[in-house]
Structure formats: structure tokens, C-alpha cells
């Protein structure tokens, strides 16, 4: 087989949906598995849908996920340029080939004329007017006029397009690597526009010419492109490139969390969940979105989650590093039916990745966030803090949002629990406990535990009487990490201060 080459070919029409990231991931995994090349190609021929900043967003998203293209607009490579708008001159020659071979023709019908025909057909009960073999010989094109007349029209500046001449009465069969044989009846296919008057090719033409010139061996893309594949195979035939036509693999849809229909960007807004890798800014709040990154996801968790959204390894294993994914990946194990976007599962993956990280690595990673909040940010402290918190968080932000009390005074106390547990008549005893803590030479969790236990014995109190009080006094909440470890990390002076302050608050609230 030729050297494997795959491409991710997004159009820069806005933020890259998470489904696009999954397409890029599967391309990347196959490329690495086969020791091939992963190409990024920007399909920006439709100027009307071009959105400034989208290309940079796509690139930043791939880089955040660790899916670094081997070739692409900012990565170089021998098959560039990798932006289709910079390849305009290349396409013209290929369109001429199709015109010369009789596989394409000039069409001069204006948009208004075609609209009028569509309406007239509609009135006759024909809903689906198509520019195709059944009507092309009744329309205004180079098939129905002399060469000279066509040339004169072009020279006069009359608007034109070049269309593919789809042959009638044939069946085109595509062997999809995921779906098996998919048949297209050519009578169902319209004569797609290949080139517009401004010299810009349409997606169909540019995509095929570039896949050929860039020696692409596998086209892995979303299911929504399956319906175009009949046209694409005809184009390969028209050019005489069938021998080197890439293999096709159309990925299943990503479905809404309830499984009902395709996951859209609106679902992200509606459900308050990210469906984009990175946040997307916009003056129009309707178009602005929060991404997985800013929600506090680890990119490795996102990749792991996406890998299993439509593909399975055939084993029980769920946690895969990128290298393990490359090793285990195969197109055959991609499912045909839609994959439900389960945000709880995404969160579960993130929890596993955070938990699995070394405390020192986490501390270094969180340090900038700590500094941003003007929190204590020395590594040894952050390392122990991470060790205490990492089992209890879902997102990176949770470390500081839920564990703020490691850096600041307690903001709010869980008064409902205080009211159940605080007995004003025990205040004096609790003060004794506080004072006994000041006497500890080594403020270690073992020593604190011992002191608390001997206090309970002498005061005839149980764990349930004392520990919730200590916990809420130190952190405000019943949900924090192990109490004695937490006290050790905060240090004697701080703990004594917190106990005094909290006992006063508790007295006032029962
Ligand atoms: N430009 C198309 C897109 O935006 C590419 C489809 C394909 O991979 O052929 O998804």
C-alpha cells in the first residue's frame, strides 16, 4: 500500500464542534497506528461562510488536545499550500480537464431563473427539482448551445458555473470501511456545481482534487458527508484517478445526551455543558460558548472520552493514554449507529485523570491559577493540598473553588449541621481542646488525632460530637478531605485562630 496519509479538512466557518475534534482524533490515531502522515487542510473556498479567527481556533484546539498535524498551514509539508483559498489556480486546470473530457459543462442559468423553474415545478407537484440528466438538455448551458455561443456568453460577463455531468442510469457503489457497500443510483444525483464564476471551486471539486494531489489514502469524516460520496466517486472516475481513490470511512453521529438527534451547539447552551474544545468569544452572546478547557477538563481526559464515543477497543479497558489508543485503534471497531454524548461520563474520565496525576505534577499545573487568585503558591504546600483534594474534584477549578479555605478564611459555615451538633454548654470543653492543640510540639495529623482522642475520652464525648464541629470550624463544610491532615497542612496557628473564630459564630447561631 502507498504510504498512509490522512487528512482533517475543516471549513473555517466558526468554532470547531467537539464532533470535529473526534474526526481529527480518529484521523490522527489511524495515521499514527499505520506510521503515516496526519494532514490539516483548511477548506475555505466558500467565502460567504468564512469566519475570521476560526482557523486559528481550529489549530489551537488540535494543539490543546495534543493532536499535532504533521503537515498543514502552520506546519509545512511537501504538498502545500494547505489552505484551499491559496490553491485557486490549481483547480482551474482540473476543471478544464473535465470540460475537455465531456464530464462537465458550463451552465448559464441565473439563480433567479433556477428559482423560477423550481417554483413552477413545485406548482406542478414536483417538490424536488434537481439540475440533472432529466432536465439539463432543456436548460441554458453549453450542452444546449454552440461552442461559440457559450464562449460569447462567458466573454460578455454573463454569470456561469461549471457543473458535473452525472451519467444517467448507473449505480455507483462505495465500499465504506465502517458501513460496507453503499450504493448510489446516479439518477438520484444532481449535476453538482464544481466551479463558480469567481474562479472559486466548490467543496466537492476542491476536496477531490486536493485528496488526490495530497496523496490521501483514507478519508475519515462525519456521516453527513456520506451522501456526497457518490459524487466524489464519479469525480475520481471522471479524472481517471479511480486506481488511487482513497478508502472512505464515515463516522457515526454524536447524539444529544437523551439520544434524540444530533448533538448541536445549541444543546451546549440549553444543557449548560461544553460542546466545543475551547471557549469561543463573540460580540453576540448567542454565539459565545464555553469550552472543555475552560470548564476545567484535562485534554487527555477529553481525548479518552472522545475516543470511546463511537469506537470500542473490544475489551473492558476504559482508561487509555494517547499511545495506548494508537496501539488499540482500528477502523473496524467503529460503530455504525450514533453515539450518545454522555456528559457525566466525560466528568468521570476527568476525575480519573486528575486522581491519577502525581501531586507534584498537579501542583506545578495549578500554580498559575493559584497565583492568579493571589493564593499561597509555594510548591510543597500546593503539592500537599493537591494530595488532599484530588480525590474529591471533577474539574481543575474545583481545587480552588471547593478548597478555597486552604488559602482564605472560611466564608460560610454549614449552619444546618452546626445547629444539630453545637451544644453551647460544651463551649468550655471545646476551648480546652483548642488550647491543648496549642501545646502540641509537632503539629502532625497523628499528634492531632491523638490529642483529639484523649480529649474525647476525658470529656466523655464521641467522634460524632467533636469531628463535625472541628471540620466545619476549619473548612465551613462537611465535604472536605481528611480532617486531621487538613489541620496539619493549615498549621497550628491558623487552626487555633479558626477554632476560636468559629466557636464564637457557632455560639451566636444556635
Ligand atoms: N470541509 C469539510 C468539513 O468541513 C470536509 C469534509 C471532508 O472531510 O471531506 O467538514
Coordinates of C-alpha atoms and ligand atoms in Angstrom, one line a residue:
X1 CA 0.0 0.0 0.0
X2 CA 1.0 3.6 -0.5
X3 CA 2.4 5.4 2.5
X4 CA -0.7 6.1 4.6
X5 CA -1.8 9.7 4.5
X6 CA -5.0 11.0 6.2
X7 CA -6.3 14.5 6.5
X8 CA -8.6 16.5 8.7
X9 CA -10.3 19.1 6.4
X10 CA -12.4 21.5 8.4
X11 CA -14.0 24.6 6.9
X12 CA -13.3 27.7 9.0
X13 CA -16.9 28.6 9.5
X14 CA -16.9 29.0 13.3
X15 CA -15.7 27.2 16.4
X16 CA -14.8 23.6 15.9
X17 CA -17.5 21.4 17.3
X18 CA -16.4 18.5 19.6
X19 CA -17.6 16.1 16.8
X20 CA -14.9 17.7 14.6
X21 CA -12.3 17.1 17.3
X22 CA -13.4 13.4 17.3
X23 CA -13.0 13.3 13.5
X24 CA -9.5 14.8 13.8
X25 CA -8.7 12.3 16.6
X26 CA -9.7 9.2 14.6
X27 CA -7.6 10.5 11.6
X28 CA -4.7 11.1 13.9
X29 CA -5.0 7.7 15.6
X30 CA -5.1 5.9 12.2
X31 CA -2.1 7.9 10.9
X32 CA 0.0 7.1 13.9
X33 CA -1.1 3.5 14.0
X34 CA -0.1 3.0 10.4
X35 CA 3.0 5.1 10.8
X36 CA 1.6 7.5 8.3
X37 CA 1.0 11.3 8.0
X38 CA -1.7 13.4 9.5
X39 CA -2.5 16.4 7.4
X40 CA -4.5 19.5 8.3
X41 CA -6.2 21.1 5.3
X42 CA -8.3 24.2 5.6
X43 CA -11.3 24.1 3.3
X44 CA -12.0 27.8 2.9
X45 CA -13.4 28.1 -0.6
X46 CA -16.8 29.3 0.5
X47 CA -16.1 32.9 1.2
X48 CA -19.7 33.6 2.3
X49 CA -19.3 31.3 5.3
X50 CA -15.7 32.3 6.2
X51 CA -15.4 33.4 9.8
X52 CA -12.2 35.3 10.9
X53 CA -10.4 33.6 13.7
X54 CA -11.9 30.1 13.0
X55 CA -8.7 28.7 11.5
X56 CA -6.6 29.8 14.5
X57 CA -9.3 28.4 16.8
X58 CA -9.1 25.0 15.0
X59 CA -5.4 24.9 15.2
X60 CA -5.4 25.9 18.9
X61 CA -8.0 23.2 19.6
X62 CA -5.9 20.5 18.0
X63 CA -2.8 21.6 19.8
X64 CA -4.6 21.7 23.2
X65 CA -5.7 18.1 22.6
X66 CA -2.2 17.1 21.6
X67 CA -3.2 16.2 18.0
X68 CA -0.4 17.9 16.2
X69 CA -0.6 17.7 12.4
X70 CA 2.4 16.6 10.5
X71 CA 1.6 18.9 7.7
X72 CA -0.7 21.9 7.5
X73 CA -0.8 25.7 7.1
X74 CA 1.5 26.3 10.1
X75 CA 3.3 23.0 10.0
X76 CA 4.8 23.0 6.5
X77 CA 5.0 19.9 4.3
X78 CA 5.7 19.0 0.7
X79 CA 2.0 19.1 -0.5
X80 CA 1.1 22.7 0.3
X81 CA -0.4 25.2 0.2
X82 CA -2.7 23.7 2.8
X83 CA -5.3 26.4 2.6
X84 CA -7.7 25.9 -0.4
X85 CA -8.1 29.6 -1.0
X86 CA -4.4 29.6 -1.8
X87 CA -4.8 26.8 -4.4
X88 CA -7.3 28.6 -6.6
X89 CA -5.1 28.4 -9.7
X90 CA -4.6 24.7 -9.3
X91 CA -8.3 23.9 -9.6
X92 CA -8.9 25.8 -12.9
X93 CA -6.7 23.3 -14.9
X94 CA -8.5 20.3 -13.4
X95 CA -11.9 21.8 -14.3
X96 CA -10.7 22.3 -17.8
X97 CA -9.8 18.6 -18.0
X98 CA -13.3 17.6 -17.1
X99 CA -14.8 20.1 -19.6
X100 CA -12.5 18.7 -22.3
X101 CA -13.4 15.1 -21.5
X102 CA -17.2 15.9 -21.6
X103 CA -17.6 15.2 -17.8
X104 CA -18.5 18.8 -17.1
X105 CA -20.3 21.7 -18.8
X106 CA -20.9 25.4 -18.4
X107 CA -24.3 26.4 -17.0
X108 CA -25.6 29.9 -17.6
X109 CA -28.9 29.8 -15.7
X110 CA -29.0 32.5 -13.2
X111 CA -30.0 31.9 -9.6
X112 CA -33.3 33.8 -10.4
X113 CA -34.0 31.6 -13.4
X114 CA -33.4 28.4 -11.5
X115 CA -35.6 29.7 -8.7
X116 CA -38.4 30.4 -11.2
X117 CA -38.2 26.9 -12.6
X118 CA -38.2 25.4 -9.1
X119 CA -41.3 27.3 -8.2
X120 CA -43.1 26.3 -11.5
X121 CA -42.2 22.7 -10.8
X122 CA -43.4 23.0 -7.3
X123 CA -46.7 24.3 -8.6
X124 CA -46.9 21.2 -10.8
X125 CA -46.4 19.0 -7.7
X126 CA -42.7 18.3 -8.2
X127 CA -41.1 19.1 -4.9
X128 CA -37.6 18.1 -5.5
X129 CA -36.4 19.9 -8.7
X130 CA -32.8 19.0 -9.4
X131 CA -30.4 20.1 -12.1
X132 CA -29.8 16.7 -13.5
X133 CA -29.8 14.4 -16.6
X134 CA -33.5 14.6 -17.0
X135 CA -33.6 18.4 -17.3
X136 CA -30.1 19.5 -18.3
X137 CA -31.0 19.4 -22.0
X138 CA -33.8 21.9 -21.5
X139 CA -31.7 24.4 -19.7
X140 CA -29.3 27.2 -20.6
X141 CA -25.9 25.5 -20.7
X142 CA -23.0 24.6 -23.0
X143 CA -24.7 21.3 -23.8
X144 CA -27.7 23.1 -25.4
X145 CA -25.9 25.8 -27.3
X146 CA -23.0 26.0 -29.7
X147 CA -19.4 26.3 -28.5
X148 CA -19.3 29.8 -30.0
X149 CA -22.5 30.9 -28.2
X150 CA -21.2 29.6 -24.9
X151 CA -17.9 31.4 -25.4
X152 CA -19.6 34.6 -26.3
X153 CA -21.7 34.4 -23.1
X154 CA -18.7 33.9 -21.0
X155 CA -16.8 36.7 -22.7
X156 CA -19.8 39.0 -22.2
X157 CA -19.5 38.6 -18.4
X158 CA -22.7 36.6 -18.1
X159 CA -22.7 34.6 -14.8
X160 CA -21.8 31.0 -15.2
X161 CA -20.9 27.9 -13.2
X162 CA -19.3 24.6 -14.3
X163 CA -21.3 21.6 -13.4
X164 CA -20.5 17.9 -13.2
X165 CA -22.3 15.9 -15.9
X166 CA -23.6 13.0 -13.9
X167 CA -24.3 9.9 -16.1
X168 CA -27.8 8.6 -16.1
X169 CA -28.9 5.1 -15.1
X170 CA -25.9 3.9 -13.3
X171 CA -25.2 2.6 -9.8
X172 CA -22.1 3.8 -8.0
X173 CA -21.0 1.6 -5.2
X174 CA -18.8 2.9 -2.4
X175 CA -17.1 0.4 -0.1
X176 CA -17.2 2.2 3.2
X177 CA -14.8 0.8 5.8
X178 CA -17.4 1.3 8.5
X179 CA -20.7 0.8 6.7
X180 CA -19.8 -1.8 4.0
X181 CA -21.1 -1.3 0.5
X182 CA -23.2 1.9 0.0
X183 CA -25.0 2.2 -3.4
X184 CA -25.9 5.4 -5.1
X185 CA -28.3 5.5 -8.1
X186 CA -26.9 8.2 -10.4
X187 CA -30.5 9.2 -11.3
X188 CA -30.8 10.5 -7.8
X189 CA -27.7 12.7 -8.0
X190 CA -27.8 16.3 -9.3
X191 CA -25.2 17.9 -11.5
X192 CA -23.2 19.5 -8.7
X193 CA -21.6 22.9 -9.3
X194 CA -17.8 22.4 -9.4
X195 CA -16.6 25.9 -10.1
X196 CA -18.2 29.4 -9.7
X197 CA -17.7 32.5 -11.9
X198 CA -15.3 33.9 -9.4
X199 CA -13.0 31.0 -10.1
X200 CA -13.5 29.5 -6.7
X201 CA -14.2 25.8 -6.7
X202 CA -16.9 24.3 -4.6
X203 CA -16.2 21.9 -1.7
X204 CA -16.7 18.8 -4.0
X205 CA -14.2 19.7 -6.6
X206 CA -11.5 21.1 -4.3
X207 CA -11.9 18.2 -1.9
X208 CA -11.3 15.6 -4.6
X209 CA -8.5 17.4 -6.3
X210 CA -6.7 18.0 -3.1
X211 CA -7.2 14.5 -1.7
X212 CA -5.7 13.3 -5.0
X213 CA -2.8 15.7 -5.1
X214 CA -2.0 15.3 -1.4
X215 CA -2.0 11.5 -1.9
X216 CA -4.6 10.9 0.7
X217 CA -5.2 7.2 1.3
X218 CA -8.1 7.3 3.8
X219 CA -10.9 9.7 4.1
X220 CA -12.3 9.6 7.6
X221 CA -15.1 12.1 8.1
X222 CA -18.6 12.6 9.6
X223 CA -21.7 10.7 8.4
X224 CA -23.1 13.9 7.0
X225 CA -20.7 13.6 4.1
X226 CA -21.7 10.1 3.1
X227 CA -24.4 11.4 0.8
X228 CA -21.8 13.3 -1.2
X229 CA -19.6 10.3 -1.7
X230 CA -21.5 9.1 -4.8
X231 CA -20.5 12.4 -6.5
X232 CA -17.0 12.1 -5.2
X233 CA -16.5 8.6 -6.7
X234 CA -17.8 9.9 -10.0
X235 CA -15.3 12.7 -9.9
X236 CA -12.5 10.2 -9.3
X237 CA -13.8 8.3 -12.3
X238 CA -14.0 11.4 -14.4
X239 CA -10.4 12.4 -13.7
X240 CA -9.2 8.8 -14.3
X241 CA -8.0 8.5 -10.7
X242 CA -10.0 5.5 -9.6
X243 CA -6.9 3.4 -9.0
X244 CA -5.7 5.7 -6.3
X245 CA -9.0 6.7 -4.8
X246 CA -8.8 6.8 -1.0
X247 CA -10.7 4.4 1.2
X248 CA -13.8 6.0 2.8
X249 CA -14.9 5.7 6.4
X250 CA -17.9 7.7 7.6
X251 CA -18.1 8.1 11.4
X252 CA -21.4 7.7 13.3
X253 CA -23.2 10.9 14.5
X254 CA -22.7 12.2 18.0
X255 CA -26.2 12.3 19.6
X256 CA -27.7 14.5 22.2
X257 CA -27.5 13.2 25.8
X258 CA -31.1 11.9 25.5
X259 CA -30.2 10.1 22.3
X260 CA -32.7 12.1 20.3
X261 CA -31.0 13.6 17.3
X262 CA -27.6 15.1 16.5
X263 CA -25.8 17.0 19.2
X264 CA -25.8 20.7 18.3
X265 CA -24.1 23.7 19.6
X266 CA -27.4 24.9 20.9
X267 CA -27.6 21.8 23.1
X268 CA -24.5 23.1 24.9
X269 CA -26.3 26.3 25.8
X270 CA -29.5 24.5 26.6
X271 CA -28.0 22.0 28.9
X272 CA -25.1 24.1 30.3
X273 CA -22.5 21.7 29.1
X274 CA -19.5 22.3 26.8
X275 CA -19.7 21.0 23.2
X276 CA -16.6 22.8 22.0
X277 CA -13.0 22.2 23.0
X278 CA -12.1 25.8 23.8
X279 CA -14.2 28.8 24.6
X280 CA -15.4 30.9 21.6
X281 CA -15.7 34.7 22.1
X282 CA -18.3 36.7 20.2
X283 CA -19.9 40.1 20.5
X284 CA -23.2 38.3 20.1
X285 CA -23.8 36.3 23.4
X286 CA -25.9 33.8 21.4
X287 CA -22.7 32.8 19.6
X288 CA -20.3 32.7 22.5
X289 CA -19.5 29.3 24.1
X290 CA -17.5 27.9 27.0
X291 CA -15.2 25.1 26.1
X292 CA -14.0 21.9 27.7
X293 CA -10.7 23.6 28.5
X294 CA -12.2 26.5 30.4
X295 CA -14.7 24.2 32.2
X296 CA -11.6 22.6 33.8
X297 CA -11.0 19.5 31.7
X298 CA -7.7 17.8 31.2
X299 CA -7.1 17.4 27.5
X300 CA -6.1 13.7 27.9
X301 CA -9.5 13.0 29.6
X302 CA -11.3 14.7 26.7
X303 CA -9.4 12.6 24.2
X304 CA -10.1 9.4 26.1
X305 CA -13.8 10.3 26.3
X306 CA -14.0 11.2 22.6
X307 CA -12.1 8.1 21.5
X308 CA -14.8 5.9 23.1
X309 CA -17.6 7.9 21.6
X310 CA -18.2 5.7 18.6
X311 CA -15.2 3.3 18.9
X312 CA -14.6 0.5 21.3
X313 CA -11.5 -1.5 22.0
X314 CA -13.4 -4.7 22.3
X315 CA -12.1 -5.0 25.9
X316 CA -13.3 -3.7 29.3
X317 CA -10.5 -1.2 29.5
X318 CA -11.7 2.4 29.6
X319 CA -8.7 4.5 30.5
X320 CA -6.4 4.9 27.6
X321 CA -3.3 7.1 27.1
X322 CA -2.9 8.5 23.7
X323 CA -0.2 5.9 23.0
X324 CA -2.5 3.1 24.1
X325 CA -5.2 4.5 21.9
X326 CA -2.9 4.5 18.9
X327 CA -2.0 0.9 19.7
X328 CA -5.6 -0.3 20.1
X329 CA -7.2 1.7 17.4
X330 CA -8.8 0.2 14.3
X331 CA -11.5 1.5 11.9
X332 CA -13.3 -1.9 12.1
X333 CA -14.2 -1.2 15.7
X334 CA -16.0 2.0 15.0
X335 CA -19.8 1.5 15.4
X336 CA -22.4 2.3 12.7
X337 CA -25.0 3.8 15.0
X338 CA -24.9 7.2 16.7
X339 CA -23.0 7.6 19.9
X340 CA -24.8 9.3 22.8
X341 CA -22.9 12.3 24.3
X342 CA -22.9 11.4 28.0
X343 CA -21.5 14.4 29.9
X344 CA -21.5 12.5 33.2
X345 CA -19.1 10.0 31.5
X346 CA -16.9 12.9 30.4
X347 CA -16.8 14.1 34.0
X348 CA -15.9 10.6 35.2
X349 CA -13.0 10.5 32.8
X350 CA -11.8 13.8 34.1
X351 CA -12.0 12.7 37.7
X352 CA -9.9 9.6 36.8
X353 CA -7.3 11.7 35.1
X354 CA -7.0 14.2 37.9
X355 CA -6.9 11.4 40.6
X356 CA -4.2 9.6 38.6
X357 CA -1.8 12.5 38.4
X358 CA 1.2 12.8 40.6
X359 CA 0.7 15.5 43.3
X360 CA 3.9 17.4 42.2
X361 CA 2.7 17.5 38.6
X362 CA -0.7 18.7 39.7
X363 CA 0.8 21.4 41.9
X364 CA 3.0 22.7 39.1
X365 CA 0.0 22.8 36.9
X366 CA -2.2 24.6 39.4
X367 CA 0.4 27.1 40.5
X368 CA -0.5 29.7 37.8
X369 CA -4.2 29.5 38.8
X370 CA -3.2 29.9 42.5
X371 CA -1.1 33.0 41.6
X372 CA -4.0 34.4 39.6
X373 CA -6.1 34.3 42.7
X374 CA -3.2 35.7 44.8
X375 CA -3.2 32.5 46.8
X376 CA -0.3 30.9 48.6
X377 CA 1.6 29.3 45.7
X378 CA 4.7 27.5 47.1
X379 CA 5.2 24.1 45.6
X380 CA 5.4 22.0 48.8
X381 CA 2.2 23.5 50.1
X382 CA 0.4 23.1 46.8
X383 CA 1.6 19.5 46.5
X384 CA 0.1 18.5 49.8
X385 CA -3.1 20.5 49.0
X386 CA -3.4 18.6 45.7
X387 CA -2.9 15.3 47.5
X388 CA -5.8 16.1 49.9
X389 CA -8.1 17.4 47.2
X390 CA -7.5 15.4 44.1
X391 CA -9.9 12.6 45.0
X392 CA -12.7 15.0 45.5
X393 CA -12.8 17.2 42.4
X394 CA -14.2 16.9 39.0
X395 CA -12.7 19.9 37.3
X396 CA -9.4 21.8 37.8
X397 CA -11.3 24.8 39.0
X398 CA -12.8 22.8 41.8
X399 CA -9.5 22.6 43.6
X400 CA -9.7 26.3 44.4
X401 CA -13.5 26.8 44.3
X402 CA -14.2 23.9 46.7
X403 CA -10.8 24.1 48.6
X404 CA -10.7 27.9 48.9
X405 CA -10.4 27.6 52.7
X406 CA -6.9 26.3 52.4
X407 CA -6.0 29.8 51.2
X408 CA -8.6 32.1 52.8
X409 CA -10.7 32.4 55.9
X410 CA -13.9 30.4 55.9
X411 CA -16.6 32.3 54.1
X412 CA -19.7 30.4 55.1
X413 CA -20.3 27.7 57.7
X414 CA -22.7 24.8 57.3
X415 CA -25.1 26.2 59.9
X416 CA -27.7 23.5 59.5
X417 CA -25.1 20.9 60.7
X418 CA -23.8 23.4 63.4
X419 CA -27.3 23.7 64.8
X420 CA -27.5 19.9 65.1
X421 CA -24.1 19.4 66.6
X422 CA -23.0 22.5 68.6
X423 CA -24.0 22.5 72.2
X424 CA -23.3 25.8 73.9
X425 CA -22.8 24.0 77.2
X426 CA -19.8 22.3 75.6
X427 CA -18.1 25.6 74.7
X428 CA -15.7 25.5 77.6
X429 CA -14.7 21.9 76.8
X430 CA -14.1 22.8 73.2
X431 CA -11.9 25.7 74.3
X432 CA -9.9 23.2 76.4
X433 CA -9.4 21.1 73.2
X434 CA -8.3 24.1 71.3
X435 CA -5.8 25.1 74.0
X436 CA -4.5 21.5 74.2
X437 CA -3.7 21.8 70.5
X438 CA -1.6 24.8 71.1
X439 CA 0.6 22.6 73.3
X440 CA 1.4 20.1 70.6
X441 CA 5.2 20.3 69.8
X442 CA 4.7 18.6 66.4
X443 CA 1.5 19.6 64.7
X444 CA 1.3 16.4 62.7
X445 CA -2.0 14.7 61.8
X446 CA -1.1 11.7 64.0
X447 CA -0.4 14.0 67.0
X448 CA -3.6 16.0 66.4
X449 CA -5.6 12.8 66.2
X450 CA -4.1 11.5 69.5
X451 CA -4.8 14.8 71.2
X452 CA -8.4 14.8 70.0
X453 CA -8.9 11.2 71.1
X454 CA -7.6 11.8 74.6
X455 CA -9.8 14.9 74.8
X456 CA -12.9 12.9 73.8
X457 CA -12.1 10.3 76.4
X458 CA -11.7 12.8 79.3
X459 CA -14.7 14.9 78.2
X460 CA -16.8 11.8 77.5
X461 CA -17.6 12.9 74.0
X462 CA -17.9 10.8 70.9
X463 CA -16.4 11.3 67.4
X464 CA -19.8 12.4 66.2
X465 CA -19.9 15.1 68.8
X466 CA -16.5 16.6 68.0
X467 CA -15.3 15.9 64.5
X468 CA -18.2 17.6 62.6
X469 CA -17.5 20.7 64.8
X470 CA -13.8 20.7 64.0
X471 CA -14.4 20.1 60.4
X472 CA -16.9 22.9 60.0
X473 CA -14.8 25.2 62.1
X474 CA -11.8 24.6 59.9
X475 CA -13.4 24.4 56.4
X476 CA -17.0 25.5 56.8
X477 CA -18.3 22.3 55.2
X478 CA -18.8 18.7 55.9
X479 CA -17.5 17.8 52.5
X480 CA -13.7 18.4 52.7
X481 CA -10.8 16.0 52.9
X482 CA -9.5 14.1 55.9
X483 CA -9.8 16.4 58.9
X484 CA -6.5 15.8 60.7
X485 CA -4.4 16.0 57.5
X486 CA -6.2 19.2 56.7
X487 CA -5.4 20.6 60.1
X488 CA -1.8 19.6 59.8
X489 CA -1.4 21.4 56.4
X490 CA -3.1 24.6 57.7
X491 CA -0.8 24.7 60.7
X492 CA -1.2 25.2 64.4
X493 CA -1.5 28.9 64.5
X494 CA -4.1 29.1 61.8
X495 CA -6.2 26.2 63.3
X496 CA -6.2 27.8 66.7
X497 CA -7.4 31.1 65.2
X498 CA -10.1 29.3 63.1
X499 CA -11.4 27.3 66.1
X500 CA -11.8 30.5 68.2
X501 CA -13.5 32.4 65.5
X502 CA -15.8 29.6 64.5
X503 CA -16.8 28.7 68.1
X504 CA -18.0 32.4 68.5
X505 CA -20.0 32.1 65.3
X506 CA -21.5 28.8 66.4
X507 CA -22.5 30.2 69.8
X508 CA -24.3 33.1 68.0
X509 CA -26.2 30.7 65.7
X510 CA -27.8 28.1 67.9
Ligands
LIG1 N1 -14.7 20.8 4.7 C1 -15.5 19.6 5.1 C2 -15.9 19.9 6.5 O1 -16.0 21.0 6.9 C3 -14.7 18.4 4.9 C4 -15.4 17.1 4.7 C5 -14.5 16.0 4.3 O2 -13.7 15.6 5.2 O3 -14.5 15.7 3.2 O4 -16.2 19.0 7.3

